[in-house]
Coordinates of C-alpha atoms in Angstrom, one line a residue:
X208 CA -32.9 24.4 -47.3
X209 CA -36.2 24.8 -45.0
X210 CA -39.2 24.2 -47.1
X211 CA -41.2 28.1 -47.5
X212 CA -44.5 28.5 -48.2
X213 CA -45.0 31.3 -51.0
X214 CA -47.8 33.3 -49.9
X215 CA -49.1 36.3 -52.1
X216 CA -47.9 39.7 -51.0
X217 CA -51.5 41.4 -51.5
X218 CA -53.1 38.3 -49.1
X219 CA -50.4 38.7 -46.3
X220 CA -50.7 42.4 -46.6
X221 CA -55.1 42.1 -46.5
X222 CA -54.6 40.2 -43.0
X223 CA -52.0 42.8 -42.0
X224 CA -55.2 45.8 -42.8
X225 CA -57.7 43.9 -40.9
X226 CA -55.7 43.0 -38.0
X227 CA -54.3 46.4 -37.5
X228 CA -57.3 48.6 -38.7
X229 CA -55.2 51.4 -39.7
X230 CA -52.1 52.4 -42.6
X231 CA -49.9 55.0 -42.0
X232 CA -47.3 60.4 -42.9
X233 CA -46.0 62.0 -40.8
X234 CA -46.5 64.1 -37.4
X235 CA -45.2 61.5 -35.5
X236 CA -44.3 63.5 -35.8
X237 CA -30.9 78.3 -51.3
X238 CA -29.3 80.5 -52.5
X239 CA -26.7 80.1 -50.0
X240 CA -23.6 82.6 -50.5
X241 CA -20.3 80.3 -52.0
X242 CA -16.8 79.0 -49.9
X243 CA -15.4 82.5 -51.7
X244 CA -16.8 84.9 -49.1
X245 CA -18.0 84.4 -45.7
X246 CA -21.0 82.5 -45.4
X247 CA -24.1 84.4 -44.4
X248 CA -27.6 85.4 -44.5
X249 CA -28.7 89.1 -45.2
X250 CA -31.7 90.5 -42.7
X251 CA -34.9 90.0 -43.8
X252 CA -38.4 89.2 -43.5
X253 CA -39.2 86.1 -42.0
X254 CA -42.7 86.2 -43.0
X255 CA -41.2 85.9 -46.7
X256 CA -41.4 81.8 -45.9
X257 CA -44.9 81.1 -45.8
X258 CA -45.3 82.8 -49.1
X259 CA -42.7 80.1 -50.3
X260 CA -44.9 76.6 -50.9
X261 CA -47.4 75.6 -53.4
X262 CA -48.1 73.0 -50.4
X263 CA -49.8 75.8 -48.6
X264 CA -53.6 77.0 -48.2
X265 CA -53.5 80.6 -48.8
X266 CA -54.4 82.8 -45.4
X267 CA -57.4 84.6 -47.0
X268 CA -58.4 86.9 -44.1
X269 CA -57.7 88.1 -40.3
X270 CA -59.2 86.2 -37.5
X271 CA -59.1 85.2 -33.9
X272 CA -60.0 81.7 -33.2
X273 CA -58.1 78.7 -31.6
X274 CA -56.7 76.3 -33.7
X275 CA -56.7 72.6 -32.0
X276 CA -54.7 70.3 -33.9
X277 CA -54.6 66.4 -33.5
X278 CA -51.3 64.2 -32.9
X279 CA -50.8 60.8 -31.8
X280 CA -48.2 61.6 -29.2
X281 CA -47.3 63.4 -25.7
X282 CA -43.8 64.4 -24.9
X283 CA -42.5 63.2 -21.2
X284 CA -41.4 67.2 -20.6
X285 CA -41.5 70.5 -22.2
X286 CA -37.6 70.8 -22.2
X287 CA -36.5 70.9 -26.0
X288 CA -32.8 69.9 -24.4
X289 CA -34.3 66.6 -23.1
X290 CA -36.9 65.6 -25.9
X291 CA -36.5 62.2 -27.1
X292 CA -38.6 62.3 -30.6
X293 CA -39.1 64.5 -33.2
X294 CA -42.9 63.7 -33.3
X295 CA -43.1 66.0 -30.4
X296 CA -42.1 69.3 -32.1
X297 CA -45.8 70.4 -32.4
X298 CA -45.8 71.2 -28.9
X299 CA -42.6 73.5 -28.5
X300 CA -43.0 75.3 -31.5
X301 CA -46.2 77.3 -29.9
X302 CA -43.6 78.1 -26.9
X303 CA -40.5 78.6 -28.4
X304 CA -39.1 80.6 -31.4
X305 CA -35.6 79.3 -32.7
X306 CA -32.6 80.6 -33.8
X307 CA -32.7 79.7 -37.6
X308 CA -36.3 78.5 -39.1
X309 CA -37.2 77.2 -42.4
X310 CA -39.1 77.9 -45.0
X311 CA -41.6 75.4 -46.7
X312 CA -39.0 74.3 -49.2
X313 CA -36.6 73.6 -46.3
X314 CA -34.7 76.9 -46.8
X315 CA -33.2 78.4 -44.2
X316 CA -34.7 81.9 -43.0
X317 CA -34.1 84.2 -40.0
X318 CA -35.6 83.5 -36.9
X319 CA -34.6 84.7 -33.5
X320 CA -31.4 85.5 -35.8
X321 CA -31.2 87.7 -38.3
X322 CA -28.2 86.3 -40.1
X323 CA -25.1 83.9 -39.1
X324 CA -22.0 84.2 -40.7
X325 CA -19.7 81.2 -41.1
X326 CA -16.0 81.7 -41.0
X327 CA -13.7 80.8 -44.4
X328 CA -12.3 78.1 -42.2
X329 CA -15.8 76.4 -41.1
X330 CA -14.6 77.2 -37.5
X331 CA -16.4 80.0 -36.1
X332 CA -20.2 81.0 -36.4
X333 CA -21.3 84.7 -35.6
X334 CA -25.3 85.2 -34.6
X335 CA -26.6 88.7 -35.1
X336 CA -29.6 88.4 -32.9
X337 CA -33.4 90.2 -33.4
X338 CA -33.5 93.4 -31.6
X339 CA -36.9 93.7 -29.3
X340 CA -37.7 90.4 -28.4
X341 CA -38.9 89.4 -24.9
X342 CA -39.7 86.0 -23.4
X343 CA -43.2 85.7 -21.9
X344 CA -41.8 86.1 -18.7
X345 CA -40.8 89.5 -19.6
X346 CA -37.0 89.1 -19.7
X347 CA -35.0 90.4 -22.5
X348 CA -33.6 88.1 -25.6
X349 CA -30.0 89.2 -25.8
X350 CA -26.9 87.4 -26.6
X351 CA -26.6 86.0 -22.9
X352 CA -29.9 84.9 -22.9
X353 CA -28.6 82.5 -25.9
X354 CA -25.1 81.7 -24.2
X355 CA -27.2 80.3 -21.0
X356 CA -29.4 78.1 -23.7
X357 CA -26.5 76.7 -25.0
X358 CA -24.9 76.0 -21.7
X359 CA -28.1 74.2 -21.0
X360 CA -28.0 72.4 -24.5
X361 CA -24.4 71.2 -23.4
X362 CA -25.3 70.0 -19.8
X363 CA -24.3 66.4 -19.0
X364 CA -28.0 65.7 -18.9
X365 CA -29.0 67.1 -22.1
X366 CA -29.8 64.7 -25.2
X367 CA -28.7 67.9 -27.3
X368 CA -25.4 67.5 -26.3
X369 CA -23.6 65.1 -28.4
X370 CA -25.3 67.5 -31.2
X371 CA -23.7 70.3 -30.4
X372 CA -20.5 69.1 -29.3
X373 CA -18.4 70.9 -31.9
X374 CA -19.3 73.9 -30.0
X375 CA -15.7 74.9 -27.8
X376 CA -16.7 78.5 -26.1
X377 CA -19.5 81.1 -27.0
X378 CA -19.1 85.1 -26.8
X379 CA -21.3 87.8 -26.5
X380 CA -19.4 90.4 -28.8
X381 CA -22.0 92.7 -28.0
X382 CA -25.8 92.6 -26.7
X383 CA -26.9 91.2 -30.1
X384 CA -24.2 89.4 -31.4
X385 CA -22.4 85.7 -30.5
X386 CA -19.9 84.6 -31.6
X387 CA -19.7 80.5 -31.2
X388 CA -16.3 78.9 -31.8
X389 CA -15.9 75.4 -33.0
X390 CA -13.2 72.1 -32.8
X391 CA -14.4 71.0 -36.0
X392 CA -15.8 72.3 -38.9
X393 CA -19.5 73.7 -38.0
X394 CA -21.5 74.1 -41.7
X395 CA -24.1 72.2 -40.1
X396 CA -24.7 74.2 -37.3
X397 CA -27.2 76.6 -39.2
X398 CA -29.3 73.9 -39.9
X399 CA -28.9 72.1 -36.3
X400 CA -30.6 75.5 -34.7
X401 CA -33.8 75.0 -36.6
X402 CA -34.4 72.3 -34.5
X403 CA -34.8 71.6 -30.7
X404 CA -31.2 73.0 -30.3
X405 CA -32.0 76.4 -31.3
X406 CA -35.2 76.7 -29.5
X407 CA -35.1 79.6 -26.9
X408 CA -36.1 79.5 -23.6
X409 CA -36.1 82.1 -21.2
X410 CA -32.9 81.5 -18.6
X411 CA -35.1 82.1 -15.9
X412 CA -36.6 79.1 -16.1
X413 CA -33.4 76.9 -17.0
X414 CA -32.2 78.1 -13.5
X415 CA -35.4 78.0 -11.5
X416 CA -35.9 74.4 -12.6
X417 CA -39.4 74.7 -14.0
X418 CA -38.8 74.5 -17.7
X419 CA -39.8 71.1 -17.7
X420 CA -43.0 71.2 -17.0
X421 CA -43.7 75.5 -17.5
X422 CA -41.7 76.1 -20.4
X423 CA -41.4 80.2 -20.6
X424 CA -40.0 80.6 -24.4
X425 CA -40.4 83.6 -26.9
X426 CA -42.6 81.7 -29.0
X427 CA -45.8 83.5 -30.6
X428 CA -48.2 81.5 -27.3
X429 CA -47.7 80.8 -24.1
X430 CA -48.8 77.0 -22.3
X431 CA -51.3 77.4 -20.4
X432 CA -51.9 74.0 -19.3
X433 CA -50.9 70.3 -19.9
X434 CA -51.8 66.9 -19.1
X435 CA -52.0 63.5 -20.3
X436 CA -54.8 64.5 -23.2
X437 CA -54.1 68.1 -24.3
X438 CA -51.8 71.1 -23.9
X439 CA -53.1 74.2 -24.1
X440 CA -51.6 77.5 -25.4
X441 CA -52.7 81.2 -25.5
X442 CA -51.7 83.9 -28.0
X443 CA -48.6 86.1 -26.3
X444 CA -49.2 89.6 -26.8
X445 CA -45.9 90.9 -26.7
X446 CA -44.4 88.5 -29.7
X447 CA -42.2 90.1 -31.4
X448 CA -44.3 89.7 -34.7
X449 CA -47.7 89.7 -33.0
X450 CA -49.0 91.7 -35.8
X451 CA -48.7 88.3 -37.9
X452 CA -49.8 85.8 -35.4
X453 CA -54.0 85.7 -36.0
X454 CA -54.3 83.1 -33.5
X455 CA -56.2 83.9 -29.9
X456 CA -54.7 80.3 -28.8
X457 CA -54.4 76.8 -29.7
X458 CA -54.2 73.3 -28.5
X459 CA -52.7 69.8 -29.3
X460 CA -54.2 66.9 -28.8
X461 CA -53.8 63.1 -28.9
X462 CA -55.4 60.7 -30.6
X463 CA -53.2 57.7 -30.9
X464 CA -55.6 55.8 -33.6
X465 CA -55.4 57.1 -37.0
X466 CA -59.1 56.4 -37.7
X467 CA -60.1 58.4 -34.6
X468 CA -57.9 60.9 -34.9
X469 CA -59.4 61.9 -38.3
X470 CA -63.0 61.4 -37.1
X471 CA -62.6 63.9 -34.6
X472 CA -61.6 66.8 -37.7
X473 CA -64.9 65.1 -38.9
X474 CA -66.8 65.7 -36.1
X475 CA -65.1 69.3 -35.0
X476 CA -63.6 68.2 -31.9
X477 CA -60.1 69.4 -34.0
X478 CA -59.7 71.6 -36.6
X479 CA -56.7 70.1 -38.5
X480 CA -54.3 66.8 -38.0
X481 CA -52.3 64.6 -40.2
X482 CA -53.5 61.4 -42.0
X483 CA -52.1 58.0 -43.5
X484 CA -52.0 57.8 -47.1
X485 CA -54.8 55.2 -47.3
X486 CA -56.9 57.5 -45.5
X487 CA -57.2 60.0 -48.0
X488 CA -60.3 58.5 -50.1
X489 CA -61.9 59.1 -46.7
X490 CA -61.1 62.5 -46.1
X491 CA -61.8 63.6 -49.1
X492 CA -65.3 62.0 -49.4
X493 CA -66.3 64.3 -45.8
X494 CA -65.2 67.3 -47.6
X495 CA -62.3 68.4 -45.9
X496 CA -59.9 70.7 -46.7
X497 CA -56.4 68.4 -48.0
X498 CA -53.0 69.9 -48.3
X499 CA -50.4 67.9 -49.4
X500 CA -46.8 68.1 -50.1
X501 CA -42.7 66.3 -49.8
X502 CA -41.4 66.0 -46.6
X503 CA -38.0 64.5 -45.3
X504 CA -40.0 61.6 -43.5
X505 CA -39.7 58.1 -44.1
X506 CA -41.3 54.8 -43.0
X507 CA -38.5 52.0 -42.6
X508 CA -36.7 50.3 -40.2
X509 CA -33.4 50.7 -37.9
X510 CA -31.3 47.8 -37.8
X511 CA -28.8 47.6 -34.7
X512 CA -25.5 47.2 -36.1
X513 CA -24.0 46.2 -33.1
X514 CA -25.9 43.1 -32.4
X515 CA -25.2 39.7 -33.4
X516 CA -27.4 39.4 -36.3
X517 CA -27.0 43.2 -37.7
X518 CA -23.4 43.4 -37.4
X519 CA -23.0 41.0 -40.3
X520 CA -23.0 43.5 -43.9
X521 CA -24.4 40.9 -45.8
X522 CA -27.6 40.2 -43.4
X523 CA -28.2 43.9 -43.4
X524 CA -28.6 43.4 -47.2
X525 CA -30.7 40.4 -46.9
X526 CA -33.4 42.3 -45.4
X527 CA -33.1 45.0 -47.7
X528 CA -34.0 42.4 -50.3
X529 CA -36.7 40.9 -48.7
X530 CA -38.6 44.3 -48.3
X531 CA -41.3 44.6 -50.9
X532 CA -41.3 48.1 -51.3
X533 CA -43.2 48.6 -54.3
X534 CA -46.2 46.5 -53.4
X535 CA -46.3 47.8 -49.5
X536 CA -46.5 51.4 -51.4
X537 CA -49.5 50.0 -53.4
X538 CA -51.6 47.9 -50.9
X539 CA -50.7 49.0 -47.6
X540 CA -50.5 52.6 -48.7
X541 CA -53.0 53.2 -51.5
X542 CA -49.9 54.2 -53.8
X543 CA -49.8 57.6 -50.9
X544 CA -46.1 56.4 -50.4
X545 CA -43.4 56.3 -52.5
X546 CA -40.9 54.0 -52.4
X547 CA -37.0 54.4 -51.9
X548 CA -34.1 53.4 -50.7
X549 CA -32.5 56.5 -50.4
X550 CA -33.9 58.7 -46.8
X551 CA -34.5 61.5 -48.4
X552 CA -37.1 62.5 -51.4
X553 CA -36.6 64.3 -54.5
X554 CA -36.8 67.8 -53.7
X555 CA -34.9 68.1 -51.0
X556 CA -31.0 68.8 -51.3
X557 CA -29.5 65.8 -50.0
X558 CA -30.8 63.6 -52.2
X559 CA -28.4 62.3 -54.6
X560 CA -29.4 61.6 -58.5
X561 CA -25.6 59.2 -58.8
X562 CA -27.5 56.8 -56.4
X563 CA -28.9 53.9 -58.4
X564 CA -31.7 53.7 -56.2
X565 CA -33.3 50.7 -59.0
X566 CA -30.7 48.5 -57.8
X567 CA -30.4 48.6 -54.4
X568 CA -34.2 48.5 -54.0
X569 CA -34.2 45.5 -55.9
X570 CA -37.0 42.8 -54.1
X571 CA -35.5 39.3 -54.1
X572 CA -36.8 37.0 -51.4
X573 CA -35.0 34.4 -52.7
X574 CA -31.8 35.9 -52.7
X575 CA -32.6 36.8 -49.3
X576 CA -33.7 33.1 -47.9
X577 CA -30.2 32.3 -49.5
X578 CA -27.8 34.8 -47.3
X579 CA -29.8 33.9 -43.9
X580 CA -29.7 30.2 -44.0
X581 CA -26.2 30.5 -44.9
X582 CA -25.3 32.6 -42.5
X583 CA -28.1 31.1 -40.2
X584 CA -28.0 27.0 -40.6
X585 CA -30.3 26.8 -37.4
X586 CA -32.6 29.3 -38.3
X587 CA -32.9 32.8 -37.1
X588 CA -35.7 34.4 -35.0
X589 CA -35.7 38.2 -33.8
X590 CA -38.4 40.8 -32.4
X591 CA -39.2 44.0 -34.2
X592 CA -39.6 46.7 -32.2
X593 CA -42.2 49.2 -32.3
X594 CA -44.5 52.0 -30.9
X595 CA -48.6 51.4 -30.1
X596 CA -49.6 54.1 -33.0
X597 CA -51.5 51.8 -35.5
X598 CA -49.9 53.0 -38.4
X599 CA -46.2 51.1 -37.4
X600 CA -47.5 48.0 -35.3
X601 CA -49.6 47.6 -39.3
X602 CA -46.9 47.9 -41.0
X603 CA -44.6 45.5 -38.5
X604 CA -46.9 42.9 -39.1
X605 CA -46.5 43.3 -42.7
X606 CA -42.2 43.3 -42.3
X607 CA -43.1 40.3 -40.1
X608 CA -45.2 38.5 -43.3
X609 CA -42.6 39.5 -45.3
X610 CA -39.6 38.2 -43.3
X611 CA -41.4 34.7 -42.3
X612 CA -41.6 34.1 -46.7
X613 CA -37.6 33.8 -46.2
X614 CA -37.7 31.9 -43.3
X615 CA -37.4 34.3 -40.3
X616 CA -39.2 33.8 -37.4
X617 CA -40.5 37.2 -36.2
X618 CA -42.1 38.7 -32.8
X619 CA -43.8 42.1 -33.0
X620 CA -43.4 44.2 -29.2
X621 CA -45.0 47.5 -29.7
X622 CA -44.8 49.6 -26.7
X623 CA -45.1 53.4 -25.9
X624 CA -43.9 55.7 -28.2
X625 CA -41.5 57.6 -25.6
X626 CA -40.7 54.1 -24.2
X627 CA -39.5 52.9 -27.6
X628 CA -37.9 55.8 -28.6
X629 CA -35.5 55.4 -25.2
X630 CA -34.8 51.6 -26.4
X631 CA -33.7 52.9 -29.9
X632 CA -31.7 55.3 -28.2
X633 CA -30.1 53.7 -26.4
X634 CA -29.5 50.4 -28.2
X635 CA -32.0 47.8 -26.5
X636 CA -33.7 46.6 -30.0
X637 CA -32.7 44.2 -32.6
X638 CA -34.9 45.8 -35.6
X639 CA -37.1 48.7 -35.2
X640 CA -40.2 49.8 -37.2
X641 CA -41.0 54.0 -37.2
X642 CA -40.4 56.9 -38.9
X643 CA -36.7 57.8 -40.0
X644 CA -36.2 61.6 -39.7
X645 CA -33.0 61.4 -41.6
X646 CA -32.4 65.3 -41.8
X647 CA -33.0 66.0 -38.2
X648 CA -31.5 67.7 -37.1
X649 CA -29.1 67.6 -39.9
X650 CA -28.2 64.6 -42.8
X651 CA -24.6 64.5 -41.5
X652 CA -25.3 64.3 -37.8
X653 CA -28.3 61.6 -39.0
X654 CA -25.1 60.0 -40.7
X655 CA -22.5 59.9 -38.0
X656 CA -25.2 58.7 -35.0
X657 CA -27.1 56.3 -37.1
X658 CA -24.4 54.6 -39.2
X659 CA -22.1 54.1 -36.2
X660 CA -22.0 50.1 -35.0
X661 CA -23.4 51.3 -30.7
X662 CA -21.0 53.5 -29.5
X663 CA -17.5 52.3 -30.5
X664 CA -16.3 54.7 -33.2
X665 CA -16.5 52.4 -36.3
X666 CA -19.3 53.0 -38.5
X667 CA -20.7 50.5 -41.2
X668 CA -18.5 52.2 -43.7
X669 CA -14.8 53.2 -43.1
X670 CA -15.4 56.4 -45.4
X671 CA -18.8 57.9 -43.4
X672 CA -16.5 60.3 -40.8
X673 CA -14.5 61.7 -43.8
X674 CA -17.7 62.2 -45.7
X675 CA -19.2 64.0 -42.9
X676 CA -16.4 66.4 -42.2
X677 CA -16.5 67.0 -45.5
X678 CA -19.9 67.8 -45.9
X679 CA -19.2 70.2 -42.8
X680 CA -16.5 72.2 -44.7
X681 CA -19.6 74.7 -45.8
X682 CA -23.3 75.5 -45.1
X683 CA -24.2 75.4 -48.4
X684 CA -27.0 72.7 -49.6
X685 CA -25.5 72.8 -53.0
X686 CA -21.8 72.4 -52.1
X687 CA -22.7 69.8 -49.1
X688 CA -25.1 67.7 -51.0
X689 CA -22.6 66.0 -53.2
X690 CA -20.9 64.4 -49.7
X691 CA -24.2 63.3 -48.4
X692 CA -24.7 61.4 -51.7
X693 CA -21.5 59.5 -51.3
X694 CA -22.6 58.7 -47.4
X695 CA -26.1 57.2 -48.9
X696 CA -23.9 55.2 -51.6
X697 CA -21.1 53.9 -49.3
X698 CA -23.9 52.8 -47.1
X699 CA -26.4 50.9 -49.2
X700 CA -23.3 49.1 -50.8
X701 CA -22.7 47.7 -47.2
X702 CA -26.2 47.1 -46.2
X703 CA -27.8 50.1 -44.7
X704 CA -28.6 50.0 -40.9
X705 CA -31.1 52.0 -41.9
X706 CA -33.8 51.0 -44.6
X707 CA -36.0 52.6 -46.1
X708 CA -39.1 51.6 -46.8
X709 CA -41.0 54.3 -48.4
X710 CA -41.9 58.2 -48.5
X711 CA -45.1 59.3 -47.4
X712 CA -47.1 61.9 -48.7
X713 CA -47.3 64.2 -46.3
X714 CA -51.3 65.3 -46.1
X715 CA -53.4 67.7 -43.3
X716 CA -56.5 67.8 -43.3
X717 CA -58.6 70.9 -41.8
X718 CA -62.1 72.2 -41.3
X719 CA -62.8 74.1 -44.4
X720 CA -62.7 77.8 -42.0
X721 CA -58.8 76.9 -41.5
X722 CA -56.4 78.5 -43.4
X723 CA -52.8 78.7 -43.8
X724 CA -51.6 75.6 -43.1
X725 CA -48.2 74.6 -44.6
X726 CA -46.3 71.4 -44.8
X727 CA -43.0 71.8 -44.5
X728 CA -40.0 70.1 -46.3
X729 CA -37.9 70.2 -43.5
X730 CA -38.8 72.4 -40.6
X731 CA -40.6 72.3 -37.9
X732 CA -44.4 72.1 -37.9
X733 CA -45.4 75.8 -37.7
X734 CA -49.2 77.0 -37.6
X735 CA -48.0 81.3 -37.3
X736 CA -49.9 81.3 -40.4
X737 CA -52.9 79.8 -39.5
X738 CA -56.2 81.1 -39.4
X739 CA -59.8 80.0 -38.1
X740 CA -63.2 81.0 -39.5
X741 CA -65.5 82.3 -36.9

């Protein structure tokens, strides 16, 4: 066996701070009705939702300012269909409204829909649409407004496609009512049309062409400009729930470097963004405003299962036991991240409490150096993968400290995020470093695209497709939950292609004049609540 030098965790993880600058949550981005009756949701308020968190600052008054909020990316177009991160949600929630939304906990609450019902057979899903609703361009929201999205969705160019592929033909029944029939059992289509699939845009500009870069949605703002730095967004007047919105217009911004990003909160050049963990301390001590809360987000890695090294189960395992999770969650993240194994945390539904989560995240280098110079006599060398924001190309180097104790020999390339997230995509990487947005835009489409060796049809483990359509027999969190749970099992047994690392907290900070902000468990970043102080 090749000689290792032992070097403390705490030391390798020190150089890792300085030579990065930066640690790293997350911007980068039910009482559900049983199998026994139809599966629905009753009209109501959608407003009810941002009463729903203890994660949220209370809106304490009526006011008209702009809100400009800090990320650390820019998306390549303004087409939800043809989005290729999550990170970039900030942008299209201003411009579009979606079908389904959800609530701070991660329930799901009317949008653009006032109810869905799912058929006893999981086959067919009706959407009763919201009456009065126009697109900025002044065009009617009506049921063939949402057949044309779809169509769009379901284009041969569209990265939404494979998502919605259970879909087999759509009917307007009436002016406010579709009726979307499915090949397969579609309980997960609720929660797929919170994302960017059941974002609204007006079919005028799918068929003009322009949506790309002048999206025209029935969002609560209109853009009103874009370019490399900032978008820019102004408060529509006609919204359908204007009366709510206390907005005059906002803006997102970039600010790739975590340190500069909060500065500029600091300094009023924004009014709110997200921090790392290990940046709280800081925040704190300028007297910002802090809200914190659980989010499905998770720092870890993606293993490709289809090359060489990653197609071998025990390998896949190897890693997982060379990942110091707990001492990455104390030094790298000032104990602001929690870590697991499983992709989901506590609160939210998928989450499974029959997962020994003790022993798959047990850390055991040695164990480790053993599988890869067995199955590795001559050594093994690889390149992780990441994107330029300083939070992943730190905490590379620190996978890359921790994989060199067991004898790997590791290459960090970090690269644009939207260049990156294409090489994920479409299977150029051997390792990757980012977030994991495991429930997005549902756990068992997370489960059937992530845990699938490339493109063939085989997945890590035999049982994951079964698991899936069963978790698919219902929309109900409760009933599904207990499928997803096997999925997480059946995969950590075989080595996870994806591993977790650990769970953020999820923290904003603001200006003390903003209120409202919220941070959701599972849905998209949504500032209709927001306020700003004169």
């Amino acid at each position: 066996m090749r000689f290792r030098a032992r070097v403390p965790l705490a030391i390798a993880l020190a150089f890792a701070l300085v030579s990065c600058g930066s640690g790293g949550s997350g911007d980068d981005t039910d009482g559900a009705p049983t199998d026994a009756e139809p599966q629905s949701t009753a009209s109501s308020d959608a407003d009810d939702a941002d009463d729903a968190s203890a994660t949220a600052v209370e809106s304490s008054a009526e006011q008209s300012g702009t809100f400009r909020w800090g990320t650390t990316t820019m998306p390549a177009t303004m087409d939800p269909t043809r989005v290729g991160s999550d990170s970039h949600i900030a942008y299209m929630l201003p411009v579009y409204d979606n079908l389904v939304r959800a609530d701070a906990d991660g329930n799901l609450i009317p949008g653009l829909a006032t109810a869905w019902t799912l058929a006893d057979d999981a086959l067919s899903l009706d959407l009763s649409l919201r009456e009065g609703v126009v697109f900025h361009d002044g065009e009617p929201f009506n049921a063939e407004a949402v057949i044309a999205n779809f169509e769009h969705a379901l284009s041969d160019d569209s990265l939404l496609a494979p998502v919605l592929n259970m879909i087999e033909s759509m009917e307007a029944v009436d002016d406010l009512t579709v009726r979307i029939a499915m090949n397969r059992p579609g309980g997960d289509l609720p929660e797929i049309l919170r994302g960017y699939a059941g974002m609204m845009a007006s079919p005028n500009s799918i068929l003009d062409g322009t949506i790309d870069q002048h999206p025209v949605g029935a969002g609560p703002f209109a853009l009103t400009s874009i370019n490399d730095n900032e978008a820019t967004y102004e408060r529509f007047a006609e919204y359908w729930d204007a009366d709510n919105i206390h907005l005059a217009g906002m803006s997102v911004g970039i600010y790739t470097d975590d340190a500069a990003r909060l500065n500029a909160v600091r300094t009023d050049q924004l009014d709110a963004t997200f921090i790392r963990p290990n940046q709280l301390l800081e925040a704190e001590a300028a007297g910002l405003k802090i809200v914190t809360g659980p989010r499905v987000f998770i720092y870890g890695m993606y293993l490709n299962s289809a090359s060489d090294v990653f197609s071998q189960p025990e390998v896949r395992q190897a890693i997982s036991l060379a990942v110091d999770r707990s001492s990455i969650a104390e030094f790298y993240y000032d104990g602001g991240c929690t870590p697991t194994v499983q992709l989901y945390p506590e609160e939210y539904w998928a989450y499974s409490n029959d997962v020994d989560d003790a022993a798959y995240m047990t850390y055991d280098p040695d164990a480790a150096a053993a599988i890869i110079d067995e199955a590795f006599p001559d050594g093994l060398s690889f390149t992780i993968l990441t994107n330029t924001v300083s939070n992943y190309v730190g905490l590379s180097e620190v996978m890359q400290e921790q994989f060199r104790q067991i004898g790997i020999d590791v290459t960090v390339e970090a690269i644009p995020v939207n260049e990156s997230n294409t090489r994920v995509r479409e299977g150029d990487y051997e390792i990757a470093v980012s977030a994991l947005f495991s429930a997005n835009p549902d756990p068992s489409s997370f489960a059937l695209e992530y845990y699938q060796v490339g493109d063939t049809g085989t997945f890590i483990d035999p049982t994951v497709p079964e698991l899936v359509e069963r978790a698919r027999l219902t929309a109900d969190p409760a009933l599904r939950a207990e499928a997803i749970g096997e999925i997480t099992d059946a995969v950590l047994s075989v080595g996870s292609s994806m591993v977790g690392i650990c769970i953020p907290d999820t923290t904003f900070v603001a200006r003390t004049d903003v209120d409202g902000l919220v941070v959701p468990m599972n849905g998209n970043y949504d500032f209709r609540s927001v306020t700003v102080g004169e």
